[in-house]
Tab-separated table of C-alpha atoms in Angstrom:
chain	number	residue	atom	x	y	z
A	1	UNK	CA	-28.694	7.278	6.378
A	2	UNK	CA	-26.843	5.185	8.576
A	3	UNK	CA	-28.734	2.034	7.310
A	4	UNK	CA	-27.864	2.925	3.962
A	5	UNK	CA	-23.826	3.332	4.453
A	6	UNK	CA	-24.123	0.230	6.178
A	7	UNK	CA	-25.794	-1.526	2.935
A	8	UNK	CA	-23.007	0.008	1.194
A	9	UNK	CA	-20.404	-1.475	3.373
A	10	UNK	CA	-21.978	-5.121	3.238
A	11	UNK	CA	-22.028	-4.472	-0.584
A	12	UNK	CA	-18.521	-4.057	-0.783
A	13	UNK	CA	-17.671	-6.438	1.397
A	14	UNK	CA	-19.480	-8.858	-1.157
A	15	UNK	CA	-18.500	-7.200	-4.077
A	16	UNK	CA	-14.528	-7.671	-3.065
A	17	UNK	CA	-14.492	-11.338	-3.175
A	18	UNK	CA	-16.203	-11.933	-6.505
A	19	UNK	CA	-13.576	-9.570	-8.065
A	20	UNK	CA	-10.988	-11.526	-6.726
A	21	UNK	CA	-12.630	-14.805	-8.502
A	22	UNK	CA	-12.039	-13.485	-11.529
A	23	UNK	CA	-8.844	-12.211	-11.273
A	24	UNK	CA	-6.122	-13.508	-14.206
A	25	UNK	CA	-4.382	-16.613	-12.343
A	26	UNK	CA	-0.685	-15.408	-10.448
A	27	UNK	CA	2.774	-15.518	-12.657
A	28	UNK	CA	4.631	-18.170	-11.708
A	29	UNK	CA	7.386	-15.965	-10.012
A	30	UNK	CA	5.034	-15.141	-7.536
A	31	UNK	CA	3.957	-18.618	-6.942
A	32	UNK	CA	7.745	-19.723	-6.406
A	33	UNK	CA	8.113	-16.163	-4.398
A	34	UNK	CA	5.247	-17.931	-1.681
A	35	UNK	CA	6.525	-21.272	-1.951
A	36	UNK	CA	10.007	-19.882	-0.156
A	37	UNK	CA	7.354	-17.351	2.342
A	38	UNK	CA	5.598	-20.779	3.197
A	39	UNK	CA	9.040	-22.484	4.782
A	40	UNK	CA	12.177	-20.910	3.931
A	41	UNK	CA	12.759	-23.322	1.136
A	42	UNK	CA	11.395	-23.944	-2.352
A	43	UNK	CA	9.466	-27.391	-2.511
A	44	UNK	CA	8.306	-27.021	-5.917
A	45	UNK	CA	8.817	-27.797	-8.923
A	46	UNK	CA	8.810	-24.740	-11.351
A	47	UNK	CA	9.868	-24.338	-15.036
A	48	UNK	CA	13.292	-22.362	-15.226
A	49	UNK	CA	12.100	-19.172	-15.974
A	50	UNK	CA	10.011	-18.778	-13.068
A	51	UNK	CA	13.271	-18.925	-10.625
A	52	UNK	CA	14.043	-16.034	-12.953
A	53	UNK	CA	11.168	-14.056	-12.788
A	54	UNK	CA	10.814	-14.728	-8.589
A	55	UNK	CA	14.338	-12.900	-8.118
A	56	UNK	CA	13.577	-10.402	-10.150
A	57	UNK	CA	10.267	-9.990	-8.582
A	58	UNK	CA	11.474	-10.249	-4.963
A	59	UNK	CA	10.811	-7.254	-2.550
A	60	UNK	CA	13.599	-4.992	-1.544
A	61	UNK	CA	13.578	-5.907	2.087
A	62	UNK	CA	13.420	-9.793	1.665
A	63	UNK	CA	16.170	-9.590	-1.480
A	64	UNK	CA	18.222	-7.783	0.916
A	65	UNK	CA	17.404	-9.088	4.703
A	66	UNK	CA	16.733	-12.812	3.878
A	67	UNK	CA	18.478	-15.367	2.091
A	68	UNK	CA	15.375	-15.612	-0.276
A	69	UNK	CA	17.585	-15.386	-3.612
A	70	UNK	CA	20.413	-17.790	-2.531
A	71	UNK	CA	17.858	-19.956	-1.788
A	72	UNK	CA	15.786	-19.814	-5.046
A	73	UNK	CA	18.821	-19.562	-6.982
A	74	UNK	CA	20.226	-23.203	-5.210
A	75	UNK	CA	16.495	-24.830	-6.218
A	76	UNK	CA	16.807	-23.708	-9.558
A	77	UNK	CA	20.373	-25.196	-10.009
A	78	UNK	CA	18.807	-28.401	-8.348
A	79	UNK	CA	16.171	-28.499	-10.685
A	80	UNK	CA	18.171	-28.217	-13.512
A	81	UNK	CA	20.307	-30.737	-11.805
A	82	UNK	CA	16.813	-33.304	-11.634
A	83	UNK	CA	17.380	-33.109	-7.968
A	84	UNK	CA	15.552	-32.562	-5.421
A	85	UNK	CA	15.111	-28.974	-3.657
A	86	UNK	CA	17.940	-28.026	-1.111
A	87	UNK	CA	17.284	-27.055	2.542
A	88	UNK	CA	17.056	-23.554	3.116
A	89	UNK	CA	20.085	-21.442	4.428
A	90	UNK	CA	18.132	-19.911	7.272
A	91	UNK	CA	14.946	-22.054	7.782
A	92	UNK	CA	12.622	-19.133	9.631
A	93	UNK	CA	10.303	-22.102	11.174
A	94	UNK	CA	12.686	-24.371	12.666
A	95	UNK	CA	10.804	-28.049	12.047
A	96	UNK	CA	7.839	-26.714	10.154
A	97	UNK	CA	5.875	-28.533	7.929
A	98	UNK	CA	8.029	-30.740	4.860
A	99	UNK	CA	4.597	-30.304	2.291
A	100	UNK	CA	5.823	-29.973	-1.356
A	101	UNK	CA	3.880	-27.794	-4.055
A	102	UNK	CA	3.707	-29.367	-7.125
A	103	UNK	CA	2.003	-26.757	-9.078
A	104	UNK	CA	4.019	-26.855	-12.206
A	105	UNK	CA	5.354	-23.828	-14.086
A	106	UNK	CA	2.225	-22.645	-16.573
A	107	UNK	CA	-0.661	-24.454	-15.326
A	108	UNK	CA	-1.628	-27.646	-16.390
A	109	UNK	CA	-5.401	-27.695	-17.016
A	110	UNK	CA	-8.327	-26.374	-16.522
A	111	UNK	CA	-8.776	-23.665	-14.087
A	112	UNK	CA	-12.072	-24.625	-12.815
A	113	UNK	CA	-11.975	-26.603	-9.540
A	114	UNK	CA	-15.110	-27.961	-7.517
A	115	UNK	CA	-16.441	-26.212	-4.500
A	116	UNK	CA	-16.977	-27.886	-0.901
A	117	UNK	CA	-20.985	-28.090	-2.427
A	118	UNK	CA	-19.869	-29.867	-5.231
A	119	UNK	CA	-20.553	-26.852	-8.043
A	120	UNK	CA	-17.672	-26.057	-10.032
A	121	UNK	CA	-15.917	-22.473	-9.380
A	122	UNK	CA	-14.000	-20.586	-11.806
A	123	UNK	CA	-10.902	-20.323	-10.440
A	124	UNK	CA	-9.102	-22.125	-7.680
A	125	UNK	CA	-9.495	-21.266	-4.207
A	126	UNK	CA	-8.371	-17.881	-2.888
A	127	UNK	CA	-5.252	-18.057	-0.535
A	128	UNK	CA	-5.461	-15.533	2.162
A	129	UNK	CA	-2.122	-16.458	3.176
A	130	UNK	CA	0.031	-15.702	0.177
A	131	UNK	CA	2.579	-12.742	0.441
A	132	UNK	CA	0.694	-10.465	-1.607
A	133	UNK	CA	-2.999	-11.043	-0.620
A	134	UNK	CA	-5.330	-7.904	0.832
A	135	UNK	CA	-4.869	-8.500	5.149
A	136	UNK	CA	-8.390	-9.355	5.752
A	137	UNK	CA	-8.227	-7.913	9.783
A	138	UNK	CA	-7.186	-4.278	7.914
A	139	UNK	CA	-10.403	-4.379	5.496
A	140	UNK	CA	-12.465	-5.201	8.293
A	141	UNK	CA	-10.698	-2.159	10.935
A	142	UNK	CA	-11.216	-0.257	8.029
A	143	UNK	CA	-14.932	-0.604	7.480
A	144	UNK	CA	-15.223	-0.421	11.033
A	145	UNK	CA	-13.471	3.284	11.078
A	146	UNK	CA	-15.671	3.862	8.236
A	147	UNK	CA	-18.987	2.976	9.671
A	148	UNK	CA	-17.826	5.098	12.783
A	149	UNK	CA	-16.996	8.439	10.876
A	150	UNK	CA	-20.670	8.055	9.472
A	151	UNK	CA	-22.268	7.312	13.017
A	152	UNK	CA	-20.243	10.604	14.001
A	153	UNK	CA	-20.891	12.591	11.369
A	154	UNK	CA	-24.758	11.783	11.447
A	155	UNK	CA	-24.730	12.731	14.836
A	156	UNK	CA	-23.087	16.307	14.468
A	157	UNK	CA	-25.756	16.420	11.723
A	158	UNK	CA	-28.519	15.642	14.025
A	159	UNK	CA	-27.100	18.382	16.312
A	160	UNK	CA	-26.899	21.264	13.969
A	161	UNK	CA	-30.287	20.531	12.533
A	162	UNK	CA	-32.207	20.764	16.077
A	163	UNK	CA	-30.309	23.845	16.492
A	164	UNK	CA	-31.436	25.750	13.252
A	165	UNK	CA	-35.101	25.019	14.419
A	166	UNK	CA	-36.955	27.991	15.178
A	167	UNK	CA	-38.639	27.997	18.887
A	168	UNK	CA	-42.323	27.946	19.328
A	169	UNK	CA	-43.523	31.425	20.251
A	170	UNK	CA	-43.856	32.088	23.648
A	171	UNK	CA	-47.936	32.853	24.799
């Protein structure tokens, strides 16, 4: 029994990341929504609607606790201005890293990209790091509590079984 849940845990553990291959590519709000999560600032270059859509889109907590829609609001009027992106109000990592995403609004081709063995994949790769991604450490704690409810529960099992057994008659 207990080599069978933990089949079924390794299956879904497999099973999870092939779902997520084939999952429709993210709106562009969200993409400019992790572009500001990634420094503070947005560094790239979106079509207008997609500032839209991110401040519309933007959690409670960071629309209200963070100067998220200042900030994409000032690199939308930039953009329309064919400038580049401003610096952020309140940069949360003082001297972090100045990469720019330059991902474009829609998409611009195909979405196939080629895997580190050289086969190509059907969509891009999967970034664990993006605000709205699945916190790997809380699937695995949660398999974990999993598999120990089953050890537990196979043991009370084990217990109450030996118990119903009759005794051998005595001579």
């Amino acid at each position: 029994m207990l080599l069978a849940l933990g089949l079924l845990v390794l299956s879904l553990g497999i099973a999870a990341p092939a779902s997520a291959a084939k999952a429709k590519p993210k709106p562009c709000g969200d993409r400019v929504i992790d572009d500001w999560y990634d420094n503070g600032r947005v560094d790239g270059e979106y079509k207008l609607h997609c500032y839209d859509d991110a401040i519309e889109n933007l959690p409670r907590d960071i629309a209200v606790y963070s100067s998220a829609k200042e900030d994409i609001q000032r690199a939308m009027a930039a953009r329309m201005a064919g400038r580049p992106a401003p610096p952020a109000s309140t940069d949360p990592t003082p001297g972090g890293s100045t990469g720019t995403d330059t991902a474009g609004g829609a998409g611009t081709g195909s979405n196939t990209t080629k895997g580190s063995d050289g086969s190509a994949s059907p969509a891009g790769p999967v970034d664990t790091a993006s605000a709205s991604s699945l916190p790997l450490p809380l699937l695995i704690l949660g398999g974990l509590a999993l598999l120990l409810i089953a050890a537990g529960s196979a043991g009370y099992l084990t217990r109450r079984l030996q118990a119903r057994r009759v005794p051998p008659p005595l001579a």
